[in-house]
């Protein structure tokens, strides 16, 4: 007895700046067993097997590397942790909004990483290193929960209107989550310098609390809360 | 650190704080005016005139107008720096907003002090 099959419809953003004048949405159909579900990334890989001109990024296929961030039916997310059955058809796939498109679903993330670099995302400690390691109490370590898990997929920053309008000036939710991750770290000795670098009207304060970042984060993190903590620290520091 | 010559104070923390403090003053003033309307059985020109003759009401109204000026400038500056990408056009619009806000403020003082 042959297995029942179903067709899944896709509309995928296609743009090759070397050839195309403007982007187009290309239709694809994928036939899969009726009772079979899969992650969206698997479906895109099968489409790629049919049309190898389709460009997209992917690596770990388990929501850890953050490579396959894309706009899925109007909402940013990771293709590798999005179930096909949860999506309304035709499934519209577009590149992450607000960043220049290199090709199809691949975007240029230079500005995103430049903003990330601005917050000095590494531990700064000018005290002599101890013999073994810099210790933290369980309470101090707990403050980093919900901050260190970011995988830099850029789903949050590219869904933020403030980042769309001012990507060179506003650090964006991903960068600010990491900024607070080091401000909150008991082992870091550069808290005052870190805060001083964020006092201008754009870097932090361009956040208007839209909370798109919280809505789309595939790791369930809350950059808006971290930004609130930075504001409180800045107020406390300025008093 | 991003430099900004045209924001209210040039400092994000201070701009943010001013916007919130001015919002609280405006909220209290609104409640004050609504409270007066609520507690006054017959509202006519004479009642309003008498109400605004009080020096406290005059000062509070001017403080509210000043808060509106501050609040509106921080908000308008944010909107203009978000949406107007041409620096020349943005500066022109910013100057127009500043002129308009100052005129509104002067008119508010003139009205309150004429009572």
Short mmCIF file of C-alpha atoms in Angstrom, two decimals:
data_model
loop_
_atom_site.label_atom_id
_atom_site.label_comp_id
_atom_site.label_asym_id
_atom_site.label_seq_id
_atom_site.Cartn_x
_atom_site.Cartn_y
_atom_site.Cartn_z
CA UNK A 1 0.00 0.00 0.00
CA UNK A 2 1.44 3.37 -0.99
CA UNK A 3 1.84 6.00 1.71
CA UNK A 4 -0.49 9.04 1.58
CA UNK A 5 1.38 12.21 0.59
CA UNK A 6 0.70 15.92 0.99
CA UNK A 7 2.04 19.03 -0.66
CA UNK A 8 3.49 21.91 1.33
CA UNK A 9 3.56 25.27 -0.45
CA UNK A 10 6.31 27.85 -0.04
CA UNK A 11 6.97 31.38 -1.24
CA UNK A 12 10.64 32.17 -0.90
CA UNK A 13 12.40 35.52 -1.33
CA UNK A 14 14.89 35.36 -4.16
CA UNK A 15 17.43 38.04 -4.91
CA UNK A 16 20.84 37.89 -6.48
CA UNK A 17 22.22 41.46 -6.62
CA UNK A 18 24.66 40.47 -9.37
CA UNK A 19 21.82 39.54 -11.75
CA UNK A 20 18.46 40.78 -10.43
CA UNK A 21 17.21 44.35 -10.49
CA UNK A 22 14.71 43.72 -7.70
CA UNK A 23 13.76 40.80 -5.45
CA UNK A 24 10.98 38.34 -6.32
CA UNK A 25 9.01 35.71 -4.39
CA UNK A 26 9.42 32.26 -5.92
CA UNK A 27 6.86 29.49 -5.42
CA UNK A 28 7.99 26.03 -4.39
CA UNK A 29 6.05 22.87 -3.59
CA UNK A 30 7.37 20.07 -1.46
CA UNK A 31 5.72 16.65 -1.30
CA UNK A 32 6.11 14.83 1.98
CA UNK A 33 4.38 11.85 3.66
CA UNK A 34 1.02 12.90 5.08
CA UNK A 35 1.78 11.91 8.66
CA UNK A 36 5.34 13.15 8.67
CA UNK A 37 6.32 16.40 10.31
CA UNK A 38 9.73 18.03 10.18
CA UNK A 39 11.56 21.18 11.04
CA UNK A 40 11.41 23.99 8.52
CA UNK A 41 15.17 23.74 7.93
CA UNK A 42 14.77 20.13 6.75
CA UNK A 43 12.10 21.29 4.28
CA UNK A 44 14.38 24.08 2.99
CA UNK A 45 17.21 21.58 2.57
CA UNK A 46 14.86 19.41 0.46
CA UNK A 47 13.94 22.45 -1.64
CA UNK A 48 17.65 23.16 -2.02
CA UNK A 49 18.08 19.59 -3.33
CA UNK A 50 15.52 20.49 -6.05
CA UNK A 51 16.92 23.98 -6.74
CA UNK A 52 20.53 24.38 -5.72
CA UNK A 53 20.55 28.08 -6.62
CA UNK A 54 18.67 28.87 -3.37
CA UNK A 55 21.04 30.44 -0.82
CA UNK A 56 20.61 30.32 2.96
CA UNK A 57 22.78 29.82 6.04
CA UNK A 58 22.58 26.86 8.38
CA UNK A 59 24.96 24.87 10.54
CA UNK A 60 24.12 22.97 13.72
CA UNK A 61 20.42 22.34 12.89
CA UNK A 62 19.49 22.32 16.60
CA UNK A 63 19.02 25.96 17.63
CA UNK A 64 22.51 26.49 18.99
CA UNK A 65 24.59 28.14 16.25
CA UNK A 66 22.04 30.83 15.30
CA UNK A 67 22.90 30.62 11.58
CA UNK A 68 19.45 30.03 10.09
CA UNK A 69 17.62 33.08 11.42
CA UNK A 70 15.05 34.21 8.86
CA UNK A 71 11.66 35.83 8.58
CA UNK A 72 9.08 33.03 8.63
CA UNK A 73 5.53 34.07 7.75
CA UNK A 74 6.33 37.61 8.89
CA UNK A 75 7.99 36.65 12.16
CA UNK A 76 11.71 36.21 12.78
CA UNK A 77 12.80 32.78 13.93
CA UNK A 78 15.21 29.89 13.49
CA UNK A 79 14.24 27.47 10.71
CA UNK A 80 15.84 24.54 12.57
CA UNK A 81 13.56 24.81 15.62
CA UNK A 82 10.34 25.74 13.79
CA UNK A 83 7.97 22.87 13.07
CA UNK A 84 6.53 22.77 9.57
CA UNK A 85 3.10 21.79 10.91
CA UNK A 86 2.94 24.97 12.99
CA UNK A 87 3.11 27.20 9.91
CA UNK A 88 0.28 28.53 7.77
CA UNK A 89 0.64 27.89 4.04
CA UNK A 90 1.98 29.13 1.75
CA UNK A 91 4.97 29.46 4.03
CA UNK A 92 6.62 32.79 3.25
CA UNK A 93 10.34 32.93 3.86
CA UNK A 94 12.23 36.20 3.69
CA UNK A 95 15.67 37.33 4.89
CA UNK A 96 15.98 38.96 8.32
CA UNK A 97 14.55 42.50 7.90
CA UNK A 98 16.66 45.65 8.06
CA UNK A 99 19.98 44.17 6.98
CA UNK A 100 21.44 44.31 3.45
CA UNK A 101 20.71 41.14 1.44
CA UNK A 102 23.77 39.36 0.10
CA UNK A 103 21.68 36.76 -1.70
CA UNK A 104 18.24 35.17 -1.16
CA UNK A 105 17.95 34.48 2.60
CA UNK A 106 21.55 35.41 3.38
CA UNK A 107 22.02 38.86 4.95
CA UNK A 108 25.09 40.96 5.67
CA UNK A 109 25.41 40.95 9.48
CA UNK A 110 28.39 43.34 9.64
CA UNK A 111 26.50 46.18 11.39
CA UNK A 112 24.95 43.70 13.85
CA UNK A 113 28.37 42.41 14.91
CA UNK A 114 29.85 45.92 14.98
CA UNK A 115 27.18 46.87 17.53
CA UNK A 116 27.91 43.67 19.45
CA UNK A 117 31.66 44.51 19.52
CA UNK A 118 30.89 48.01 20.89
CA UNK A 119 29.76 46.57 24.24
CA UNK A 120 33.12 44.78 24.70
CA UNK A 121 31.53 41.35 25.12
CA UNK A 122 34.31 39.84 27.19
CA UNK A 123 35.29 39.83 30.84
CA UNK A 124 37.45 42.80 31.88
CA UNK A 125 39.30 42.39 35.15
CA UNK A 126 42.42 44.40 35.94
CA UNK A 127 43.10 42.63 39.25
CA UNK A 128 45.91 40.04 39.41
CA UNK A 129 44.56 36.64 38.34
CA UNK A 130 44.14 34.13 41.17
CA UNK A 131 46.02 30.84 41.12
CA UNK A 132 43.04 28.82 39.93
CA UNK A 133 39.99 30.79 38.84
CA UNK A 134 37.84 33.82 39.69
CA UNK A 135 35.13 32.48 41.96
CA UNK A 136 31.48 33.49 42.08
CA UNK A 137 28.85 32.68 44.68
CA UNK A 138 25.79 30.77 43.42
CA UNK A 139 23.76 33.99 43.83
CA UNK A 140 26.23 35.99 41.72
CA UNK A 141 26.27 33.29 39.07
CA UNK A 142 22.47 33.20 39.02
CA UNK A 143 22.39 36.85 37.86
CA UNK A 144 23.82 35.73 34.51
CA UNK A 145 20.96 33.32 33.81
CA UNK A 146 18.80 34.57 30.97
CA UNK A 147 21.73 36.63 29.64
CA UNK A 148 24.57 34.31 28.66
CA UNK A 149 22.36 31.96 26.59
CA UNK A 150 22.14 34.35 23.61
CA UNK A 151 23.31 32.68 20.38
CA UNK A 152 23.55 35.93 18.35
CA UNK A 153 21.08 34.79 15.69
CA UNK A 154 19.98 38.45 15.25
CA UNK A 155 16.27 37.55 15.26
CA UNK A 156 15.70 40.15 18.01
CA UNK A 157 17.70 43.10 16.66
CA UNK A 158 16.30 42.68 13.14
CA UNK A 159 12.72 42.70 14.44
CA UNK A 160 13.32 45.94 16.37
CA UNK A 161 12.07 49.16 14.68
CA UNK A 162 14.64 51.25 16.56
CA UNK A 163 17.41 49.06 15.10
CA UNK A 164 15.89 49.38 11.61
CA UNK A 165 15.90 53.19 11.80
CA UNK A 166 19.26 53.66 13.55
CA UNK A 167 21.41 50.53 13.08
CA UNK A 168 24.65 52.55 13.33
CA UNK A 169 23.66 54.28 16.59
CA UNK A 170 21.34 51.99 18.55
CA UNK A 171 23.18 48.92 19.86
CA UNK A 172 20.07 46.78 19.55
CA UNK A 173 18.57 44.17 21.88
CA UNK A 174 21.16 41.45 21.22
CA UNK A 175 24.11 43.73 21.96
CA UNK A 176 22.42 45.26 25.00
CA UNK A 177 21.59 41.84 26.44
CA UNK A 178 25.31 41.07 26.24
CA UNK A 179 26.20 44.50 27.63
CA UNK A 180 24.14 43.73 30.73
CA UNK A 181 25.56 40.20 30.90
CA UNK A 182 28.98 41.77 31.67
CA UNK A 183 27.64 44.70 33.73
CA UNK A 184 25.96 42.11 35.98
CA UNK A 185 29.03 39.86 36.20
CA UNK A 186 30.59 40.05 39.69
CA UNK A 187 34.02 39.21 38.23
CA UNK A 188 34.04 42.19 35.86
CA UNK A 189 35.78 45.37 37.09
CA UNK A 190 34.82 47.68 34.20
CA UNK A 191 31.19 48.29 35.18
CA UNK A 192 31.57 52.09 35.46
CA UNK A 193 33.33 52.36 32.07
CA UNK A 194 30.75 50.07 30.47
CA UNK A 195 27.91 52.24 31.80
CA UNK A 196 29.61 55.48 30.78
CA UNK A 197 29.85 54.22 27.21
CA UNK A 198 26.05 53.79 27.16
CA UNK A 199 24.90 57.19 28.46
CA UNK A 200 24.25 58.83 25.08
CA UNK A 201 20.67 59.26 23.77
CA UNK A 202 20.99 56.45 21.18
CA UNK A 203 22.97 53.39 22.38
CA UNK A 204 20.43 52.27 25.02
CA UNK A 205 17.76 54.95 25.16
CA UNK A 206 16.56 54.49 21.59
CA UNK A 207 14.77 51.40 22.91
CA UNK A 208 11.09 52.37 23.05
CA UNK A 209 9.96 49.15 24.74
CA UNK A 210 8.24 47.68 21.67
CA UNK A 211 9.27 44.21 22.94
CA UNK A 212 9.46 42.56 19.49
CA UNK A 213 12.80 41.20 20.72
CA UNK A 214 11.12 39.32 23.57
CA UNK A 215 8.41 38.06 21.24
CA UNK A 216 10.77 36.51 18.68
CA UNK A 217 13.78 35.30 20.72
CA UNK A 218 14.13 31.57 19.90
CA UNK A 219 15.90 31.02 23.23
CA UNK A 220 13.10 32.66 25.25
CA UNK A 221 15.33 35.49 26.51
CA UNK A 222 14.16 38.95 27.56
CA UNK A 223 16.38 41.75 26.19
CA UNK A 224 13.80 44.42 27.20
CA UNK A 225 14.23 43.45 30.86
CA UNK A 226 18.04 43.62 30.49
CA UNK A 227 17.71 47.09 28.91
CA UNK A 228 15.53 48.13 31.88
CA UNK A 229 18.27 46.92 34.25
CA UNK A 230 20.88 48.93 32.31
CA UNK A 231 18.68 52.05 32.61
CA UNK A 232 18.34 51.50 36.36
CA UNK A 233 22.12 51.04 36.69
CA UNK A 234 22.71 54.22 34.66
CA UNK A 235 20.32 56.16 36.90
CA UNK A 236 21.95 54.79 40.05
CA UNK A 237 25.42 55.55 38.66
CA UNK A 238 24.41 59.11 37.67
CA UNK A 239 23.03 60.01 41.11
CA UNK B 1 29.20 56.52 22.71
CA UNK B 2 27.14 58.31 20.06
CA UNK B 3 27.44 62.12 20.13
CA UNK B 4 24.28 64.18 19.84
CA UNK B 5 24.19 67.97 19.59
CA UNK B 6 20.44 68.46 19.32
CA UNK B 7 18.88 66.26 22.00
CA UNK B 8 17.47 68.05 25.08
CA UNK B 9 20.53 67.52 27.29
CA UNK B 10 22.89 65.57 25.00
CA UNK B 11 22.71 62.75 27.54
CA UNK B 12 20.37 59.76 27.21
CA UNK B 13 19.83 59.27 30.95
CA UNK B 14 18.94 62.94 31.53
CA UNK B 15 16.65 63.14 28.45
CA UNK B 16 14.89 59.97 29.58
CA UNK B 17 14.50 61.28 33.12
CA UNK B 18 13.21 64.69 31.99
CA UNK B 19 10.65 63.05 29.74
CA UNK B 20 9.36 60.93 32.60
CA UNK B 21 9.34 63.71 35.22
CA UNK B 22 7.49 66.01 32.79
CA UNK B 23 4.99 63.20 32.11
CA UNK B 24 4.28 62.88 35.84
CA UNK B 25 3.78 66.67 36.17
CA UNK B 26 1.40 66.64 33.17
CA UNK B 27 -0.52 63.68 34.61
CA UNK B 28 -0.92 65.44 38.00
CA UNK B 29 -1.98 68.68 36.27
CA UNK B 30 -4.57 66.80 34.19
CA UNK B 31 -6.00 65.19 37.34
CA UNK B 32 -5.99 68.61 39.03
CA UNK B 33 -8.00 70.22 36.19
CA UNK B 34 -10.43 67.28 35.96
CA UNK B 35 -10.75 67.36 39.75
CA UNK B 36 -11.72 71.05 39.54
CA UNK B 37 -14.30 70.33 36.82
CA UNK B 38 -15.66 67.37 38.82
CA UNK B 39 -15.97 69.37 42.06
CA UNK B 40 -17.46 72.51 40.54
CA UNK B 41 -21.27 72.32 40.24
CA UNK B 42 -21.68 75.22 37.83
CA UNK B 43 -18.91 75.88 35.33
CA UNK B 44 -19.11 79.26 33.69
CA UNK B 45 -16.73 82.02 32.61
CA UNK B 46 -16.71 83.63 36.05
CA UNK B 47 -15.78 80.34 37.77
CA UNK B 48 -12.92 79.66 35.34
CA UNK B 49 -11.72 83.28 35.68
CA UNK B 50 -11.71 83.06 39.47
CA UNK B 51 -9.97 79.68 39.36
CA UNK B 52 -7.14 80.94 37.17
CA UNK B 53 -6.70 84.10 39.26
CA UNK B 54 -5.07 82.07 42.00
CA UNK B 55 -1.26 82.40 41.90
CA UNK B 56 -0.87 78.66 42.65
CA UNK B 57 -3.00 77.71 39.64
CA UNK B 58 -1.08 80.14 37.45
CA UNK B 59 2.30 78.74 38.49
CA UNK B 60 1.11 75.16 38.18
CA UNK B 61 -0.25 75.90 34.68
CA UNK B 62 3.06 77.44 33.61
CA UNK B 63 4.90 74.46 35.08
CA UNK B 64 2.61 72.16 33.08
CA UNK B 65 3.25 74.18 29.91
CA UNK B 66 7.00 73.95 30.55
CA UNK B 67 6.65 70.20 31.08
CA UNK B 68 4.72 69.93 27.82
CA UNK B 69 7.51 71.84 26.06
CA UNK B 70 10.15 69.47 27.50
CA UNK B 71 8.13 66.32 26.88
CA UNK B 72 7.21 67.30 23.33
CA UNK B 73 10.78 68.19 22.42
CA UNK B 74 12.23 64.86 23.61
CA UNK B 75 9.45 63.03 21.73
CA UNK B 76 9.69 65.09 18.54
CA UNK B 77 13.48 64.83 18.54
CA UNK B 78 13.20 61.04 18.84
CA UNK B 79 10.68 60.86 15.98
CA UNK B 80 12.74 63.14 13.73
CA UNK B 81 15.99 61.27 14.37
CA UNK B 82 14.18 58.00 13.66
CA UNK B 83 12.45 58.88 10.43
CA UNK B 84 14.20 61.86 8.78
CA UNK B 85 17.47 60.64 7.35
CA UNK B 86 18.58 63.85 5.59
CA UNK B 87 20.60 65.83 8.18
CA UNK B 88 19.73 69.18 6.55
CA UNK B 89 15.99 68.50 6.46
CA UNK B 90 16.09 67.10 10.00
CA UNK B 91 17.84 70.19 11.38
CA UNK B 92 15.33 72.44 9.58
CA UNK B 93 12.40 70.50 11.06
CA UNK B 94 14.03 70.52 14.50
CA UNK B 95 14.39 74.31 14.38
CA UNK B 96 10.74 74.67 13.29
CA UNK B 97 9.60 72.43 16.17
CA UNK B 98 11.67 74.45 18.67
CA UNK B 99 10.20 77.74 17.36
CA UNK B 100 6.65 76.34 17.49
CA UNK B 101 7.10 75.00 21.03
CA UNK B 102 8.52 78.30 22.29
CA UNK B 103 5.68 80.23 20.68
CA UNK B 104 3.14 77.90 22.32
CA UNK B 105 4.89 78.44 25.65
CA UNK B 106 4.91 82.22 25.30
CA UNK B 107 1.24 82.22 24.32
CA UNK B 108 0.46 80.00 27.34
CA UNK B 109 2.23 82.48 29.67
CA UNK B 110 0.46 85.43 28.02
CA UNK B 111 -2.95 83.76 28.49
CA UNK B 112 -2.35 82.72 32.10
CA UNK B 113 -0.94 86.11 33.08
CA UNK B 114 -3.75 88.02 31.40
CA UNK B 115 -6.27 86.59 33.89
#
